[in-house]
């Protein structure tokens, strides 16, 4: 996807502070952090969002969560706790149409979210 922001970050065309990487996924700091730890984990392949991952691609989720967990460990929040969020679509609050999971931590999270 040539005009996709996160595809451009994956391709190195737009700079980002990379935290971790696997063969299939990339983790980088969110540009507008909502918590002391706020990292985005994205598949290197373009999917618009959670609804666009079909059955044969579901390993994508395993790989995202596995890298998110590595990020939590590297950022020192594995044991204190953290939150993983997939925003899906407009009412879900998704603003960038490339699948991503937010890794949030380093402060007490509130529930329910706004
Ligand atoms: P969404 O609202 O789609 O779940 O999350 C998109 C996230 O991407 C937001 O938290 C926003 O701050 C972040 N973001 C938007 N543009 C950029 C960018 O150019 N670089 C980085 N690192 N994060 C971005
Ligand atoms: Zn993309």
PDB file of C-alpha atoms and ligand atoms in Angstrom:
ATOM      1  CA  UNK A   1       0.000   0.000   0.000  1.00  0.00           C
ATOM      2  CA  UNK A   2       1.985   2.954  -1.288  1.00  0.00           C
ATOM      3  CA  UNK A   3      -0.031   5.648   0.494  1.00  0.00           C
ATOM      4  CA  UNK A   4      -0.287   3.905   3.865  1.00  0.00           C
ATOM      5  CA  UNK A   5       1.482   5.616   6.779  1.00  0.00           C
ATOM      6  CA  UNK A   6       2.511   2.444   8.585  1.00  0.00           C
ATOM      7  CA  UNK A   7       3.576   0.730   5.341  1.00  0.00           C
ATOM      8  CA  UNK A   8       5.874   3.732   4.827  1.00  0.00           C
ATOM      9  CA  UNK A   9       7.272   3.318   8.346  1.00  0.00           C
ATOM     10  CA  UNK A  10       7.843  -0.410   7.676  1.00  0.00           C
ATOM     11  CA  UNK A  11       9.611   0.519   4.416  1.00  0.00           C
ATOM     12  CA  UNK A  12      11.790   3.087   6.220  1.00  0.00           C
ATOM     13  CA  UNK A  13      10.347   5.920   4.127  1.00  0.00           C
ATOM     14  CA  UNK A  14       9.019   7.687   7.228  1.00  0.00           C
ATOM     15  CA  UNK A  15      11.219   7.626  10.342  1.00  0.00           C
ATOM     16  CA  UNK A  16      10.074   5.973  13.547  1.00  0.00           C
ATOM     17  CA  UNK A  17      11.812   4.931  16.761  1.00  0.00           C
ATOM     18  CA  UNK A  18      11.906   1.163  16.383  1.00  0.00           C
ATOM     19  CA  UNK A  19      11.743  -0.834  19.621  1.00  0.00           C
ATOM     20  CA  UNK A  20      11.713  -4.408  18.337  1.00  0.00           C
ATOM     21  CA  UNK A  21      11.317  -6.360  15.146  1.00  0.00           C
ATOM     22  CA  UNK A  22      10.569  -9.873  13.967  1.00  0.00           C
ATOM     23  CA  UNK A  23      10.443 -11.378  10.477  1.00  0.00           C
ATOM     24  CA  UNK A  24       6.788 -10.394  10.166  1.00  0.00           C
ATOM     25  CA  UNK A  25       6.198  -7.504  12.563  1.00  0.00           C
ATOM     26  CA  UNK A  26       7.640  -4.142  13.618  1.00  0.00           C
ATOM     27  CA  UNK A  27       7.288  -2.299  16.938  1.00  0.00           C
ATOM     28  CA  UNK A  28       7.870   1.460  17.237  1.00  0.00           C
ATOM     29  CA  UNK A  29       7.011   4.244  19.693  1.00  0.00           C
ATOM     30  CA  UNK A  30       3.704   6.048  19.201  1.00  0.00           C
ATOM     31  CA  UNK A  31       4.260   9.657  18.118  1.00  0.00           C
ATOM     32  CA  UNK A  32       1.687  10.919  20.664  1.00  0.00           C
ATOM     33  CA  UNK A  33       2.134   8.710  23.728  1.00  0.00           C
ATOM     34  CA  UNK A  34      -0.820   8.227  26.084  1.00  0.00           C
ATOM     35  CA  UNK A  35       1.301   6.498  28.741  1.00  0.00           C
ATOM     36  CA  UNK A  36       4.984   6.279  29.762  1.00  0.00           C
ATOM     37  CA  UNK A  37       5.174   3.187  27.550  1.00  0.00           C
ATOM     38  CA  UNK A  38       3.213   3.478  24.307  1.00  0.00           C
ATOM     39  CA  UNK A  39       4.394   1.299  21.464  1.00  0.00           C
ATOM     40  CA  UNK A  40       2.614   0.281  18.260  1.00  0.00           C
ATOM     41  CA  UNK A  41       3.115  -3.229  16.909  1.00  0.00           C
ATOM     42  CA  UNK A  42       2.236  -3.675  13.241  1.00  0.00           C
ATOM     43  CA  UNK A  43       2.468  -6.500  10.710  1.00  0.00           C
ATOM     44  CA  UNK A  44       4.947  -5.749   7.931  1.00  0.00           C
ATOM     45  CA  UNK A  45       2.257  -6.859   5.479  1.00  0.00           C
ATOM     46  CA  UNK A  46      -0.601  -4.455   4.957  1.00  0.00           C
ATOM     47  CA  UNK A  47      -3.965  -5.310   6.500  1.00  0.00           C
ATOM     48  CA  UNK A  48      -6.420  -2.444   6.947  1.00  0.00           C
ATOM     49  CA  UNK A  49      -7.476  -3.721  10.341  1.00  0.00           C
ATOM     50  CA  UNK A  50      -8.675  -6.625  12.474  1.00  0.00           C
ATOM     51  CA  UNK A  51     -11.630  -7.298  10.147  1.00  0.00           C
ATOM     52  CA  UNK A  52      -9.337  -7.702   7.151  1.00  0.00           C
ATOM     53  CA  UNK A  53      -7.305 -10.635   8.487  1.00  0.00           C
ATOM     54  CA  UNK A  54      -8.829 -13.732   6.911  1.00  0.00           C
ATOM     55  CA  UNK A  55      -8.685 -17.268   8.299  1.00  0.00           C
ATOM     56  CA  UNK A  56      -5.512 -18.279   6.465  1.00  0.00           C
ATOM     57  CA  UNK A  57      -3.705 -15.215   7.789  1.00  0.00           C
ATOM     58  CA  UNK A  58      -4.648 -15.572  11.447  1.00  0.00           C
ATOM     59  CA  UNK A  59      -1.073 -16.351  12.423  1.00  0.00           C
ATOM     60  CA  UNK A  60      -0.612 -12.605  11.982  1.00  0.00           C
ATOM     61  CA  UNK A  61      -2.315 -12.082  15.347  1.00  0.00           C
ATOM     62  CA  UNK A  62      -0.057 -14.586  17.107  1.00  0.00           C
ATOM     63  CA  UNK A  63       2.987 -12.840  15.731  1.00  0.00           C
ATOM     64  CA  UNK A  64       1.740  -9.397  16.753  1.00  0.00           C
ATOM     65  CA  UNK A  65       0.968 -10.509  20.300  1.00  0.00           C
ATOM     66  CA  UNK A  66       4.289 -12.341  20.582  1.00  0.00           C
ATOM     67  CA  UNK A  67       6.198  -9.197  19.593  1.00  0.00           C
ATOM     68  CA  UNK A  68       3.979  -7.059  21.846  1.00  0.00           C
ATOM     69  CA  UNK A  69       4.939  -9.300  24.759  1.00  0.00           C
ATOM     70  CA  UNK A  70       8.617  -8.907  23.885  1.00  0.00           C
ATOM     71  CA  UNK A  71       8.101  -5.145  23.871  1.00  0.00           C
ATOM     72  CA  UNK A  72       6.438  -5.307  27.313  1.00  0.00           C
ATOM     73  CA  UNK A  73       9.448  -7.218  28.622  1.00  0.00           C
ATOM     74  CA  UNK A  74      11.979  -4.870  27.018  1.00  0.00           C
ATOM     75  CA  UNK A  75      10.114  -1.802  28.306  1.00  0.00           C
ATOM     76  CA  UNK A  76      10.001  -3.220  31.845  1.00  0.00           C
ATOM     77  CA  UNK A  77       6.231  -3.539  32.209  1.00  0.00           C
ATOM     78  CA  UNK A  78       5.816  -7.282  31.716  1.00  0.00           C
ATOM     79  CA  UNK A  79       5.242  -7.923  35.421  1.00  0.00           C
ATOM     80  CA  UNK A  80       3.784  -4.573  36.522  1.00  0.00           C
ATOM     81  CA  UNK A  81       1.115  -4.962  33.866  1.00  0.00           C
ATOM     82  CA  UNK A  82       0.185  -3.376  30.602  1.00  0.00           C
ATOM     83  CA  UNK A  83      -2.669  -3.060  28.165  1.00  0.00           C
ATOM     84  CA  UNK A  84      -2.967  -4.316  24.587  1.00  0.00           C
ATOM     85  CA  UNK A  85      -5.534  -2.473  22.474  1.00  0.00           C
ATOM     86  CA  UNK A  86      -6.793  -3.051  18.950  1.00  0.00           C
ATOM     87  CA  UNK A  87      -8.982  -0.141  17.860  1.00  0.00           C
ATOM     88  CA  UNK A  88     -11.296  -1.322  15.071  1.00  0.00           C
ATOM     89  CA  UNK A  89     -13.064   1.061  12.703  1.00  0.00           C
ATOM     90  CA  UNK A  90     -14.538   4.489  13.323  1.00  0.00           C
ATOM     91  CA  UNK A  91     -16.419   3.875  16.545  1.00  0.00           C
ATOM     92  CA  UNK A  92     -13.547   1.730  17.773  1.00  0.00           C
ATOM     93  CA  UNK A  93     -11.332   4.798  17.487  1.00  0.00           C
ATOM     94  CA  UNK A  94      -9.100   3.521  14.679  1.00  0.00           C
ATOM     95  CA  UNK A  95      -7.431   6.409  12.863  1.00  0.00           C
ATOM     96  CA  UNK A  96      -4.687   4.652  10.897  1.00  0.00           C
ATOM     97  CA  UNK A  97      -5.992   1.938   8.537  1.00  0.00           C
ATOM     98  CA  UNK A  98      -3.060  -0.469   8.917  1.00  0.00           C
ATOM     99  CA  UNK A  99      -3.509  -3.224  11.511  1.00  0.00           C
ATOM    100  CA  UNK A 100      -1.776  -2.408  14.794  1.00  0.00           C
ATOM    101  CA  UNK A 101      -1.904  -3.203  18.470  1.00  0.00           C
ATOM    102  CA  UNK A 102      -1.119  -0.559  21.085  1.00  0.00           C
ATOM    103  CA  UNK A 103       1.121  -1.596  23.997  1.00  0.00           C
ATOM    104  CA  UNK A 104       0.385   0.779  26.884  1.00  0.00           C
ATOM    105  CA  UNK A 105       1.976   0.705  30.316  1.00  0.00           C
ATOM    106  CA  UNK A 106       4.002   2.435  32.986  1.00  0.00           C
ATOM    107  CA  UNK A 107       0.976   3.858  34.793  1.00  0.00           C
ATOM    108  CA  UNK A 108      -2.256   2.550  36.289  1.00  0.00           C
ATOM    109  CA  UNK A 109      -4.765   1.976  33.491  1.00  0.00           C
ATOM    110  CA  UNK A 110      -8.388   2.965  33.972  1.00  0.00           C
ATOM    111  CA  UNK A 111     -11.422   0.894  33.085  1.00  0.00           C
ATOM    112  CA  UNK A 112     -13.738   1.374  31.289  1.00  0.00           C
ATOM    113  CA  UNK A 113     -11.992   3.413  28.601  1.00  0.00           C
ATOM    114  CA  UNK A 114     -13.689   6.563  27.332  1.00  0.00           C
TER     115      UNK A 114
HETATM  116  P1  LIG B   1      -5.388   4.240  16.173  1.00  0.00           P
HETATM  117  O1  LIG B   1      -6.128   5.449  16.640  1.00  0.00           O
HETATM  118  O2  LIG B   1      -5.548   4.031  14.677  1.00  0.00           O
HETATM  119  O3  LIG B   1      -5.664   2.988  16.961  1.00  0.00           O
HETATM  120  O4  LIG B   1      -3.859   4.522  16.476  1.00  0.00           O
HETATM  121  C1  LIG B   1      -3.024   5.185  15.597  1.00  0.00           C
HETATM  122  C2  LIG B   1      -1.851   5.679  16.406  1.00  0.00           C
HETATM  123  O5  LIG B   1      -0.833   6.057  15.508  1.00  0.00           O
HETATM  124  C3  LIG B   1      -2.146   6.893  17.285  1.00  0.00           C
HETATM  125  O6  LIG B   1      -1.921   6.568  18.643  1.00  0.00           O
HETATM  126  C4  LIG B   1      -1.187   7.964  16.756  1.00  0.00           C
HETATM  127  O7  LIG B   1      -0.633   8.750  17.792  1.00  0.00           O
HETATM  128  C5  LIG B   1      -0.130   7.131  16.061  1.00  0.00           C
HETATM  129  N1  LIG B   1       0.527   7.805  14.950  1.00  0.00           N
HETATM  130  C6  LIG B   1      -0.082   8.574  13.980  1.00  0.00           C
HETATM  131  N2  LIG B   1       0.833   9.002  13.103  1.00  0.00           N
HETATM  132  C7  LIG B   1       2.047   8.500  13.508  1.00  0.00           C
HETATM  133  C8  LIG B   1       3.380   8.616  12.992  1.00  0.00           C
HETATM  134  O8  LIG B   1       3.649   9.249  11.957  1.00  0.00           O
HETATM  135  N3  LIG B   1       4.364   7.981  13.685  1.00  0.00           N
HETATM  136  C9  LIG B   1       4.102   7.258  14.822  1.00  0.00           C
HETATM  137  N4  LIG B   1       5.160   6.676  15.436  1.00  0.00           N
HETATM  138  N5  LIG B   1       2.867   7.133  15.327  1.00  0.00           N
HETATM  139  C10 LIG B   1       1.848   7.746  14.678  1.00  0.00           C
HETATM  140 ZN1  LIG B   2      -0.218  -0.357   5.398  1.00  0.00          ZN
END
